[in-house]
Coordinates of C-alpha atoms and ligand atoms in Angstrom, one line a residue:
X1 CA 0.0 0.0 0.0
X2 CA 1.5 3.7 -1.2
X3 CA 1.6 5.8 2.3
X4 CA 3.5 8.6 0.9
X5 CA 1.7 11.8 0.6
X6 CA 1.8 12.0 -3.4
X7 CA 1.1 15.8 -3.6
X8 CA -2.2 17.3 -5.7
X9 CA -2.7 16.8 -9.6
X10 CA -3.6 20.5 -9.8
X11 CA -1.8 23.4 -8.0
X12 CA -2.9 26.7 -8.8
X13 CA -4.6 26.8 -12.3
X14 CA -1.4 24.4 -13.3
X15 CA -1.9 20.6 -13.5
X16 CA 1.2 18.0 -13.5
X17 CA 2.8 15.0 -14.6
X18 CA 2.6 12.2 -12.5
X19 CA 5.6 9.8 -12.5
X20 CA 6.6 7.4 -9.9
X21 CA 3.6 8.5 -7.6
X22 CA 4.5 12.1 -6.9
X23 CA 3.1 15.1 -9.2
X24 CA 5.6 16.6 -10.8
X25 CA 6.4 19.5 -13.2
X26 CA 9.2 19.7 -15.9
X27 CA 9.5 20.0 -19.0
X28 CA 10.0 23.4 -19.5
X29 CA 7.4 24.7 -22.4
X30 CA 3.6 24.5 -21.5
X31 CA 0.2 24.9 -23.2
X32 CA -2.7 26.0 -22.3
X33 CA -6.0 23.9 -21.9
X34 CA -9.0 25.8 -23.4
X35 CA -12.3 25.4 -22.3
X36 CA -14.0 24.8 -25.7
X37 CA -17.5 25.8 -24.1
X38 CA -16.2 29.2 -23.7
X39 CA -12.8 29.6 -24.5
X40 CA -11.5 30.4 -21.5
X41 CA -8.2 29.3 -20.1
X42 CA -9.1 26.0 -18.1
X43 CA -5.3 25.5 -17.0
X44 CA -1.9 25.8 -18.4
X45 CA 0.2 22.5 -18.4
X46 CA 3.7 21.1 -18.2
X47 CA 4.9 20.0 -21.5
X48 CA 7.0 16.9 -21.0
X49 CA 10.4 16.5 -23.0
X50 CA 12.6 13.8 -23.2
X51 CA 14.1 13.6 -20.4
X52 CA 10.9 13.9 -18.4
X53 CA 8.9 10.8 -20.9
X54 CA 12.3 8.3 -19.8
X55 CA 11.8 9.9 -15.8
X56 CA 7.8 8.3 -16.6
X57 CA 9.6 4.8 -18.5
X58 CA 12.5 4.8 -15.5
X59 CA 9.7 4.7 -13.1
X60 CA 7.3 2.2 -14.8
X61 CA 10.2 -0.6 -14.9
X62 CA 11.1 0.0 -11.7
X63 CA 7.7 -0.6 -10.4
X64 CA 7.8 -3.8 -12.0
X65 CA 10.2 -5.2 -9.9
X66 CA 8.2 -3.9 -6.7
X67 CA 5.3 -5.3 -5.0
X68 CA 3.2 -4.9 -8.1
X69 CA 4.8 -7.7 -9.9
X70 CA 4.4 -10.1 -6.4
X71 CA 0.5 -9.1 -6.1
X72 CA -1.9 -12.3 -6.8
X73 CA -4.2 -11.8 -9.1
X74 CA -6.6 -11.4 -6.6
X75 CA -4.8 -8.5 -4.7
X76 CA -4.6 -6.8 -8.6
X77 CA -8.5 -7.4 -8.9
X78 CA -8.7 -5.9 -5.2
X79 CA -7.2 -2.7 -6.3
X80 CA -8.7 -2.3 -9.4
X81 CA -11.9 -2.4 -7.5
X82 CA -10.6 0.4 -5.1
X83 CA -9.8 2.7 -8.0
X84 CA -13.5 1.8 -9.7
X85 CA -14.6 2.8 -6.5
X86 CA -12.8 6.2 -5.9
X87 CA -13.4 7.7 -9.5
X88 CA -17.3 6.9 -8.4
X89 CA -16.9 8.8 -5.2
X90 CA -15.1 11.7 -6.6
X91 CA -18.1 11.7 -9.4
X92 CA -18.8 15.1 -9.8
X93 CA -15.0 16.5 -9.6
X94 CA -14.6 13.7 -12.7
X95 CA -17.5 14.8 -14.2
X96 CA -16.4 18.9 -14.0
X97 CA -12.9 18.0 -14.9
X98 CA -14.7 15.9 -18.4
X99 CA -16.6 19.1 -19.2
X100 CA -14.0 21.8 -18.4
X101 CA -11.6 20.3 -20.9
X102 CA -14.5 18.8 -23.4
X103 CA -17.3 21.5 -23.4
X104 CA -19.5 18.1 -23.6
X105 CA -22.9 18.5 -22.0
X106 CA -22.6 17.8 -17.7
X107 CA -25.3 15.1 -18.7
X108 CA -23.5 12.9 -21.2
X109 CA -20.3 13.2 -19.0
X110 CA -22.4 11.7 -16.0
X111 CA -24.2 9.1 -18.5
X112 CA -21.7 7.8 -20.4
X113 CA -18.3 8.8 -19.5
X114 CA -17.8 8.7 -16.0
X115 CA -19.9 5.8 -15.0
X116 CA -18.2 3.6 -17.8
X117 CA -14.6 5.0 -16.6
X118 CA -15.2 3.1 -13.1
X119 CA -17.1 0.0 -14.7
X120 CA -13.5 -0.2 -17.0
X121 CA -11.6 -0.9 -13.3
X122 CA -14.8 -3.3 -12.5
X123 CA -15.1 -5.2 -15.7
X124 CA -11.6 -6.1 -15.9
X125 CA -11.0 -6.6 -12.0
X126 CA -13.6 -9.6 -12.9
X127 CA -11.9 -10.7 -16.4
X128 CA -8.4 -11.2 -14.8
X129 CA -10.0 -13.9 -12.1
X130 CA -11.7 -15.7 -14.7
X131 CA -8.8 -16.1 -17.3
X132 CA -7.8 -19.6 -18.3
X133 CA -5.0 -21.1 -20.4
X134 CA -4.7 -24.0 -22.1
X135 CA -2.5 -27.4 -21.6
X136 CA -1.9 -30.6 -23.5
X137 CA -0.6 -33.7 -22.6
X138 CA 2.0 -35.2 -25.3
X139 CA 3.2 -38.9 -26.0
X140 CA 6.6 -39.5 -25.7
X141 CA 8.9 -42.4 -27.0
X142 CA 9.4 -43.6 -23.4
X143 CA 6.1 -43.7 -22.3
X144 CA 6.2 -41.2 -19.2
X145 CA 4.8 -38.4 -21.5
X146 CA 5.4 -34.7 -20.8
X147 CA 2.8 -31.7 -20.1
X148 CA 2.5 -28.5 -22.0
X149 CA 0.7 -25.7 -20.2
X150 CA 0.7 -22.0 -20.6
X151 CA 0.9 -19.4 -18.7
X152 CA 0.7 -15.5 -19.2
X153 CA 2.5 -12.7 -18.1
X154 CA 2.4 -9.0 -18.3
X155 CA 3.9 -7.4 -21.0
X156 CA 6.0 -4.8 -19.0
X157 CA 5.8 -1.3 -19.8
X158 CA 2.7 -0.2 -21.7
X159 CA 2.8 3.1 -23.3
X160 CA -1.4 4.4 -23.6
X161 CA -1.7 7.1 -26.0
X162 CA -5.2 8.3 -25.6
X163 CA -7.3 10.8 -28.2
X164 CA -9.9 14.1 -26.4
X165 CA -13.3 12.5 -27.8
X166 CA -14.3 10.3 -24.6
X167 CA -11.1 11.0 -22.9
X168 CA -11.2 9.4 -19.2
X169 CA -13.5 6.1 -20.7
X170 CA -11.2 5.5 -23.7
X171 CA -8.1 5.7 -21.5
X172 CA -9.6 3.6 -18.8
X173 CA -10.8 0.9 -21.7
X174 CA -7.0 0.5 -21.9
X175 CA -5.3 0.9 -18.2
X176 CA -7.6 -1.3 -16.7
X177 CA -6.6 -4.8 -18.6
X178 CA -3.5 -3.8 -18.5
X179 CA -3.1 -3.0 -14.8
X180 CA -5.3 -6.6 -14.2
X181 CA -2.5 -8.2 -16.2
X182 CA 0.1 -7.1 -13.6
X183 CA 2.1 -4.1 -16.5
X184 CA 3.0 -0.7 -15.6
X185 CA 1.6 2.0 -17.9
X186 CA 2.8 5.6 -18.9
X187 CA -0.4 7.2 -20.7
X188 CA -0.1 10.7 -22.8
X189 CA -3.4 12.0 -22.5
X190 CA -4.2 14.2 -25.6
X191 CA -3.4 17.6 -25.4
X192 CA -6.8 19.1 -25.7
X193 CA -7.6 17.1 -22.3
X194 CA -5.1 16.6 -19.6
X195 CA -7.3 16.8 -16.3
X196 CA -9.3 13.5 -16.0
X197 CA -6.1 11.5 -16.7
X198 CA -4.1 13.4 -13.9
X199 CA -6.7 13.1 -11.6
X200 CA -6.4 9.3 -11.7
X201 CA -3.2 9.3 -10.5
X202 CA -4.5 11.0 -6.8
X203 CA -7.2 8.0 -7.2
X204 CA -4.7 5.2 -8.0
X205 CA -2.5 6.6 -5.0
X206 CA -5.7 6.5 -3.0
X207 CA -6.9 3.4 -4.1
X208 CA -2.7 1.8 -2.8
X209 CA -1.6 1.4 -6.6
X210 CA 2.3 1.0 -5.9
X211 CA 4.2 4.6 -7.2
X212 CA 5.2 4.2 -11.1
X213 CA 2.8 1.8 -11.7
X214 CA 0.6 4.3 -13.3
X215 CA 2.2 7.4 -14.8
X216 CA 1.3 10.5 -17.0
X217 CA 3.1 12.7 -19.3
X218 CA 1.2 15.7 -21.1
X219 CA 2.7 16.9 -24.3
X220 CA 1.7 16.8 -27.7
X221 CA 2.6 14.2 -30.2
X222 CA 5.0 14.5 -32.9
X223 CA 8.2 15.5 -31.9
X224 CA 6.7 15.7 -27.9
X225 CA 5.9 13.5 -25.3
X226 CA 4.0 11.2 -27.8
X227 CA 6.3 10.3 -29.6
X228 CA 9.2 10.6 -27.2
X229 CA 7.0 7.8 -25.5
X230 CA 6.1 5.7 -28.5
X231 CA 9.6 5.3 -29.8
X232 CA 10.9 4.9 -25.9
X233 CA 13.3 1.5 -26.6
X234 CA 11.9 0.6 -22.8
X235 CA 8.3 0.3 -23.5
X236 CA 7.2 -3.3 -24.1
X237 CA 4.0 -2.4 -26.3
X238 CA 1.6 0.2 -27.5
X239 CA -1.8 1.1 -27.3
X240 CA -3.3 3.7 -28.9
X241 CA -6.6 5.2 -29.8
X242 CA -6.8 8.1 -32.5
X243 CA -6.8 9.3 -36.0
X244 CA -5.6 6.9 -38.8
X245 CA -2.8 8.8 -39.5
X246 CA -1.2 8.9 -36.7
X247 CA -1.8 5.0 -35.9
X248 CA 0.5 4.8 -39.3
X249 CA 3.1 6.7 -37.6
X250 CA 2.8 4.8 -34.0
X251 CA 3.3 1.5 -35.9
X252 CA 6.5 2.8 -37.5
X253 CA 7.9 3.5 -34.2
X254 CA 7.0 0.4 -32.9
X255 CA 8.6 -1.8 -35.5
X256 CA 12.0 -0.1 -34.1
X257 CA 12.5 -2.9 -31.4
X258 CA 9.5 -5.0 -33.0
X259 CA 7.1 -4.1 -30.5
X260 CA 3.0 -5.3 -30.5
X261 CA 0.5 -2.6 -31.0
X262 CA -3.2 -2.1 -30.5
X263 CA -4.3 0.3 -32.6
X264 CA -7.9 2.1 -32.4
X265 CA -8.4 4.5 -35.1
X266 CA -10.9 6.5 -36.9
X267 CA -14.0 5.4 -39.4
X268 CA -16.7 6.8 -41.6
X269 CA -19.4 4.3 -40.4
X270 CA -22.9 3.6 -42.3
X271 CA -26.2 3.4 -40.6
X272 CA -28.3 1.1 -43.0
X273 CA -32.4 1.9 -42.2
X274 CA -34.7 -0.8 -43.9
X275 CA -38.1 0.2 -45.4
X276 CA -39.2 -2.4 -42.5
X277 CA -37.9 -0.9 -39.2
X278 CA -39.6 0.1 -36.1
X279 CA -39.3 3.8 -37.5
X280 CA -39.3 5.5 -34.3
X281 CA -36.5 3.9 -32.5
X282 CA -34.8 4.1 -35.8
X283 CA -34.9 7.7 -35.9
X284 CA -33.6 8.0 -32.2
X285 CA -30.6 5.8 -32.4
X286 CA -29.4 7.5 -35.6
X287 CA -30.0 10.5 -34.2
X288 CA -27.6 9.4 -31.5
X289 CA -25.2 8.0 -33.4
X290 CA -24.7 11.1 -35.9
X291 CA -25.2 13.9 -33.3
X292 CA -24.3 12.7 -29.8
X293 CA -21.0 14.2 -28.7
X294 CA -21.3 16.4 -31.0
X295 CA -20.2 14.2 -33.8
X296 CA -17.0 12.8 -32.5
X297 CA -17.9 9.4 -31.5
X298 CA -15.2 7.3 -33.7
X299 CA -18.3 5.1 -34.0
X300 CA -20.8 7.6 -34.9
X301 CA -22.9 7.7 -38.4
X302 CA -21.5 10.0 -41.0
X303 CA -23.4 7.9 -43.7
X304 CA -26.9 7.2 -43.4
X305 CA -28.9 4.9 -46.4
X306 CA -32.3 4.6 -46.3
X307 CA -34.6 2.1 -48.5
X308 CA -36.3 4.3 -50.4
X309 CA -40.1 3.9 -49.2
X310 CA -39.2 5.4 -46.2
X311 CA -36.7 7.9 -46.8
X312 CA -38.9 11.2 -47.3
X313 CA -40.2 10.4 -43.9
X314 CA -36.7 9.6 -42.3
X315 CA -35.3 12.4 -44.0
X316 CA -38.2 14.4 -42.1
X317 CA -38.2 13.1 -39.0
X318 CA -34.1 13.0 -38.6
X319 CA -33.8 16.4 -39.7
X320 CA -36.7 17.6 -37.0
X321 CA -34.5 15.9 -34.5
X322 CA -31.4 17.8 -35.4
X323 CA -33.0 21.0 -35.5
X324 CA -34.4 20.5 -31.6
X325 CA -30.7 19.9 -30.6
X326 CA -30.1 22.9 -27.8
X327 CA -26.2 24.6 -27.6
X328 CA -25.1 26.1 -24.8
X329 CA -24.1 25.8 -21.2
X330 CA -23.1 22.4 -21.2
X331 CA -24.0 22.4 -16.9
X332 CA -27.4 23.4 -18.0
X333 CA -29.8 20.5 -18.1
X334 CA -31.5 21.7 -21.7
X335 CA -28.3 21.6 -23.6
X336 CA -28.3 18.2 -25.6
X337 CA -25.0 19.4 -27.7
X338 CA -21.9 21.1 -27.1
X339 CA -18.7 22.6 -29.0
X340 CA -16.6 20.9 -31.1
X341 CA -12.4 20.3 -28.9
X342 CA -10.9 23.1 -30.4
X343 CA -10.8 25.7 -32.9
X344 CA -8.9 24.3 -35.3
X345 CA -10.9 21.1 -35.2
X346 CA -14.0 23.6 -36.2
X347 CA -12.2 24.9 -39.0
X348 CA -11.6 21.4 -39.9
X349 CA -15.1 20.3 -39.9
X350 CA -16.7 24.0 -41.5
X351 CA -14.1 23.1 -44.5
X352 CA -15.8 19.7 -44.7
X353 CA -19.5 21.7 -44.4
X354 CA -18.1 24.2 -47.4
X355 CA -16.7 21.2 -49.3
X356 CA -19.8 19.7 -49.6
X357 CA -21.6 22.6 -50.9
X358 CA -18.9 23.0 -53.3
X359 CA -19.2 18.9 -54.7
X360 CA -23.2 20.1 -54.9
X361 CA -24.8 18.9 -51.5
X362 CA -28.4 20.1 -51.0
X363 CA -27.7 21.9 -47.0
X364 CA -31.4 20.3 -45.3
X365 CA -30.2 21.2 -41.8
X366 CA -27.3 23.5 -40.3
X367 CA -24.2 24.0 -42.4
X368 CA -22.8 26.8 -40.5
X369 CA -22.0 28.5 -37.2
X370 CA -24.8 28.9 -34.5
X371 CA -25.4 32.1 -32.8
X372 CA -25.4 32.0 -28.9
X373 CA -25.6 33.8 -25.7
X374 CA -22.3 35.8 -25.7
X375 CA -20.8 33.9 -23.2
X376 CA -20.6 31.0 -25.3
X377 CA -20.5 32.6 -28.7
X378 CA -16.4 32.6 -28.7
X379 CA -16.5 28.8 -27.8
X380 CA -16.4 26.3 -30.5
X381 CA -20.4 25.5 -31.7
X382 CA -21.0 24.5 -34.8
X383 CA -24.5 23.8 -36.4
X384 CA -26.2 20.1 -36.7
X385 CA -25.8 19.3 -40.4
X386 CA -27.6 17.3 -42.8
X387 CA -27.1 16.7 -46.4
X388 CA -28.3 15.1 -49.7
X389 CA -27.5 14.8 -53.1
X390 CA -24.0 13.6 -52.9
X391 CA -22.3 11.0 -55.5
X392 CA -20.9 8.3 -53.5
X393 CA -16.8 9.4 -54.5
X394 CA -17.8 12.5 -53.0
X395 CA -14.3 14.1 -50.5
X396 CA -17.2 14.6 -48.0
X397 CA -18.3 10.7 -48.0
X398 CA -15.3 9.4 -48.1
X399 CA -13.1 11.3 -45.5
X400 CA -14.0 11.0 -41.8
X401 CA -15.3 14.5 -40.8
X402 CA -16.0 14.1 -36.8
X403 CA -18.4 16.5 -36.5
X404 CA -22.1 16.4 -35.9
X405 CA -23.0 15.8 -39.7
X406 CA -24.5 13.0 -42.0
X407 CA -25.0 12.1 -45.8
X408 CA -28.4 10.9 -46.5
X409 CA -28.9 8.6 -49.6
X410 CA -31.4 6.4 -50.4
X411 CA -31.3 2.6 -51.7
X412 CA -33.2 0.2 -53.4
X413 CA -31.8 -3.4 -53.0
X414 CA -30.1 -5.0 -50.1
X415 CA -27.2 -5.9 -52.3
X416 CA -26.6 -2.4 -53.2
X417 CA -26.5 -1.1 -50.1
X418 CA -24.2 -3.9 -48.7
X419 CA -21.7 -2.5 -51.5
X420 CA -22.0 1.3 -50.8
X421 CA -21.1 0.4 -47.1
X422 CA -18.2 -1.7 -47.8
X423 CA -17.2 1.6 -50.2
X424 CA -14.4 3.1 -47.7
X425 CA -11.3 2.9 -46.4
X426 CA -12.5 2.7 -43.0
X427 CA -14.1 -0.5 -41.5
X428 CA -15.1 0.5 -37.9
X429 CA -18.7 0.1 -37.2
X430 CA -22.2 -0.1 -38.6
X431 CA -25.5 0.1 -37.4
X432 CA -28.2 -2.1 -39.0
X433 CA -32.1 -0.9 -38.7
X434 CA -34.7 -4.0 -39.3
X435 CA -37.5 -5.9 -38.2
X436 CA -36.7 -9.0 -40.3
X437 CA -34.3 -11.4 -38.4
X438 CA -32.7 -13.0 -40.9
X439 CA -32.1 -10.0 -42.7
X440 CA -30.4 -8.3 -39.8
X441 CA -28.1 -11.8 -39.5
X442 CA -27.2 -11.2 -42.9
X443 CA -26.2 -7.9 -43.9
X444 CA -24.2 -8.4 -40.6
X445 CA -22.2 -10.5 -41.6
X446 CA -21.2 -9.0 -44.7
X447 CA -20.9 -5.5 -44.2
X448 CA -17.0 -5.2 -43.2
X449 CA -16.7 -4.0 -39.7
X450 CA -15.5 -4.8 -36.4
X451 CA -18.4 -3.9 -34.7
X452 CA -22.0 -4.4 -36.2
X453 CA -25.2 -3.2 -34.2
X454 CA -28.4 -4.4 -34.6
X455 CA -31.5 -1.8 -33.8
X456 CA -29.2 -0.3 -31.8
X457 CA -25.9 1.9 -31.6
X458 CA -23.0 2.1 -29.0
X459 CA -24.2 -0.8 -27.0
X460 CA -21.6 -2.0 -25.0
X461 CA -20.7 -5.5 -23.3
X462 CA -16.8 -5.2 -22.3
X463 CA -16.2 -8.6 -22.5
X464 CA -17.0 -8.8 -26.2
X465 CA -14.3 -8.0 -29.3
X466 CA -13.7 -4.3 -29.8
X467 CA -12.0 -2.7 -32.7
X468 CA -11.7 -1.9 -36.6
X469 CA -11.3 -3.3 -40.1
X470 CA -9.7 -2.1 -42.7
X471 CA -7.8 1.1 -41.9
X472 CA -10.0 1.3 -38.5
X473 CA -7.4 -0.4 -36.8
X474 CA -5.5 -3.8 -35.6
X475 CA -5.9 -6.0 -33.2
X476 CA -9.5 -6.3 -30.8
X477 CA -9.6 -5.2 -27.1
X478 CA -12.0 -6.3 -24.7
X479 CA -12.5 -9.6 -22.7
X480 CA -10.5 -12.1 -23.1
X481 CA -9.0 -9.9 -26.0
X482 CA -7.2 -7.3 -24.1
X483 CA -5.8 -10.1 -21.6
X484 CA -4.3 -11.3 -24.8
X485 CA -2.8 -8.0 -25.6
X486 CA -1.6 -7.4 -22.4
X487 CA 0.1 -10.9 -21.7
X488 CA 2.8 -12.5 -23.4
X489 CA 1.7 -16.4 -23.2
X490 CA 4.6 -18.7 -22.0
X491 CA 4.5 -22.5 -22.9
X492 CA 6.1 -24.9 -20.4
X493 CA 6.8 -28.2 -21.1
X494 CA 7.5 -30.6 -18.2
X495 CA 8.5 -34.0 -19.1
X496 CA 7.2 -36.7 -16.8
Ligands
NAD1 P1 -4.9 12.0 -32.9 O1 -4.4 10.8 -33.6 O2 -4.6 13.4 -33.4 O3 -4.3 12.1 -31.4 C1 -4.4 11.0 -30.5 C2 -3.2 11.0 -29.5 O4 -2.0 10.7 -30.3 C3 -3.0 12.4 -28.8 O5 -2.6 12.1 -27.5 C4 -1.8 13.0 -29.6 O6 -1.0 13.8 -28.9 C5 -1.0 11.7 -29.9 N1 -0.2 11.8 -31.1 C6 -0.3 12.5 -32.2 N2 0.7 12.3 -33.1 C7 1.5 11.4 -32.5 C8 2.8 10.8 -32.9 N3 3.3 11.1 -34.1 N4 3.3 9.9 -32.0 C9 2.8 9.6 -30.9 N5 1.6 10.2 -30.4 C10 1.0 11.1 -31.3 O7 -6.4 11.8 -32.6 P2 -7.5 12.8 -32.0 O8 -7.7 14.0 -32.9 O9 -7.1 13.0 -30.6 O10 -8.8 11.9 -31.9 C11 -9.7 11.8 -32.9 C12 -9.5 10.6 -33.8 O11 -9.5 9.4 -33.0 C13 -10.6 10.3 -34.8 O12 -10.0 9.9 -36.0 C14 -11.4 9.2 -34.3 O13 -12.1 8.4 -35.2 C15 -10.3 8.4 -33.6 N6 -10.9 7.6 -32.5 C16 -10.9 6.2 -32.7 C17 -11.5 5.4 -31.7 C18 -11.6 3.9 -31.9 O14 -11.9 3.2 -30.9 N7 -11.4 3.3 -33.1 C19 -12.0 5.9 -30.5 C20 -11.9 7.3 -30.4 C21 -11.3 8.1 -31.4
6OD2 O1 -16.8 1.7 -25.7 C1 -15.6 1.5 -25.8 O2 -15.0 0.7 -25.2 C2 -14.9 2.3 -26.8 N1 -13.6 2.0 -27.0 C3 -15.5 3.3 -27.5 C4 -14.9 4.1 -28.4 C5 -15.5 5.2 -28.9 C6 -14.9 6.1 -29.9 O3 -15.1 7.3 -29.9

């Protein structure tokens, strides 16, 4: 159990790293986290260089040869529970922190972020005590045989690099296993939000994580603490969660030293709405999966197809929805939508909104800037957009956008539509709207993705395979899949 007092993850508007369970500064440069609500400064942070990202590695290995290491997988499980439990009774700090650095509505934070954060620590405190391996008995010439059985251990030193869309539950999705599997981590939060991440540590202290078994850096990627860590010759393996490109660039550094990689990365998913569906919950689970966060769920709809019976309706009815979308103050109950991260993520997505126009969308909803309460008008809002009209080679339709915007197209046969899906470079998710059963079994199947959802969207069971296709990603995490990540498996073969 850590006893040492391990200081405070924030200190007077300044937040720090934490390495070897102390919060510490260094680095010399800063930046400054913007509240994209607003944007107001929310707090300036330490910018780690070199030396600070091998301080972060020195401490991880070290803590691999402490008490960590001689914890039963039971004790792990123990203090993976502790941890659930103190992000659940510091809720509301979490919850602040979430919406300071995201602008996200106070709401979704408490749904969906939060809440899933501590059942990450839960779900993978349970996954660890349940994990078998497998053994063989083998003939041998003599007749005494031998026996083959496996055994896993951690990894070592996991380097988490973590994007700002869902930052506490995507960094948790990838801590937790690999606490339960007895590594070390060093995660690099993204820049755009460094609070939730820091404020771990105080739990993890809290909650008698040994000092250096969790660490955090804040930087920015290339040339920074991102890649500083990612190209660390000490880090055993890398998880990361973000754009394409930069998974491209992570795997590069990896291969120096021929390290494994998870990779999580971006997609330009299609909803598929059958002439047949119960219309109504059809409507709200797309209007969830294109609008909700704002647009930048990497599972969110930026393609919708829709047979053609329905599609005046749906085109209706989805477009209503958008329009009754409130921005604002994301602590105020009413507000369903909030900023975009930054504003160079908003320039981003407006070049997207004028690109479209210019490749001869028809603009049914949005396609702009809101106005707002002067408070809010210098954060980062952007209007809910819908369009129409597009040819399927469209920039717009093929190019993930991450913002709170869909193409609407209607379709005629099954087969066609299973082809216009399968049209991208991305193969992340789908989600598949139908009251015919064997239908929904089928397109399933073939639409290529690593997550398909039936009548309904971001419906999540931890223990079940999680990630992308195509350029989506590599590898799966969750269950039994993360353990496999973050073990190595060691055969041993005993001869009788
Ligand atoms: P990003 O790739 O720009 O940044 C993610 C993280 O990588 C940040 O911490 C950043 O500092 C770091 N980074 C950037 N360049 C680096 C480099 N060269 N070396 C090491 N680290 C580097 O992504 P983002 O803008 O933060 O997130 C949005 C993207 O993430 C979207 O494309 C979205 O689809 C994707 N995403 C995917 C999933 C998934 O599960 N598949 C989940 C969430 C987000
Ligand atoms: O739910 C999850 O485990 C997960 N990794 C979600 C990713 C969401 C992307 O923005």
């Amino acid at each position: 159990m850590a006893t040492m007092n391990c200081g405070r993850a924030l200190t007077a508007g300044r937040l720090s790293h934490f390495i070897g369970g102390q919060f510490v500064d260094g680095g010399g440069l800063t930046l400054e986290n913007i509240n994209p609500a607003t944007a107001d400064l929310v707090n300036v942070v330490p910018v780690a260089d070199s030396v600070v990202v091998d301080d972060a590695v020195t401490a991880a290995r070290r803590a691999l040869e402490g008490p960590w290491r001689r914890m039963s997988e039971q004790e792990r499980a123990c203090v993976l529970r502790k941890v659930a439990d103190g992000i659940l009774r510091r809720f509301d700090e979490f919850v602040r922190a979430e919406v300071l650095d995201t602008g996200k509505p106070a709401s979704l934070a408490a749904h969906i972020d939060i809440p899933r954060s501590a059942a990450n620590f839960n779900s993978f405190a349970d996954q660890i005590l349940t994990l078998s391996t497998e053994s063989f008995r083998t003939a041998t010439p003599d007749g005494a045989g031998a026996l083959n059985y496996a055994i896993r251990v951690p990894r070592g030193v996991i380097a988490v690099v973590c994007p700002w869309n869902l930052p506490l539950l995507l960094l948790t999705w990838k801590v937790a296993p690999a606490l339960a599997c007895g590594n070390a981590v060093v995660v690099k939060p993204s820049e755009e939000t460094p609070t939730t991440a820091t404020l771990l540590g105080e739990v993890m202290h809290e909650a008698g994580v040994p000092p250096g078994v969790y660490n955090v850096v804040h930087g920015l990627g290339q040339d920074s603490a991102g890649e500083y860590l990612t190209r660390h010759p000490k880090v055993d393996g890398i998880t990361f969660t973000g754009e394409t490109k930069t998974g491209v660039a992570i795997m590069k550094a990896a291969a120096e030293g021929v390290r494994p990689v998870s990779l999580e990365l971006g997609g330009k998913n299609a909803a598929v709405v059958f002439a047949d569906c119960d219309l109504d919950r059809a409507i709200e689970g797309v209007t969830r999966s294109v609008f909700a966060n704002c647009g930048q769920v990497c599972l969110g709809t930026e393609r919708v197809y829709v047979e053609r019976p329905i599609f005046d309706e749906f085109l209706a009815k989805l477009t209503g929805a958008g329009a009754a979308l409130r921005m604002g103050d994301p602590f105020d109950k009413a507000t369903t939508m909030g900023p975009l991260i930054s504003k160079s993520h908003r320039d981003k997505v407006l070049s997207y909104y004028e690109r479209a126009k210019a490749e001869g969308a028809n603009v049914i909803l949005g396609g702009g800037m809101p106005e707002l309460p002067s408070r809010f008008n210098s954060g980062f809002f952007i209007e809910p957009t819908i369009w129409t009209g597009l040819r399927e080679d469209a920039v717009v339709l093929r190019e993930e956008v991450f913002g709170p915007c869909c193409h609407i197209a209607p379709f005629d046969h099954e087969e066609a539509v299973i082809m216009a899906a399968n049209n991208s470079p991305y193969g992340l998710a789908t989600s598949i709207w139908t009251e015919n059963l064997a239908r929904a079994h089928r397109v399933a199947a073939r639409i290529e993705v690593g997550i398909a959802w039936v009548n309904c969207w971001f419906l999540r069971d931890l223990r079940t395979p999680f990630g992308g296709s195509k350029q989506s990603g590599i590898g799966r995490e969750g269950g039994v899949h993360s353990m496999e990540f973050y073990t190595d498996l060691r055969n041993v073969c005993v001869k009788l």
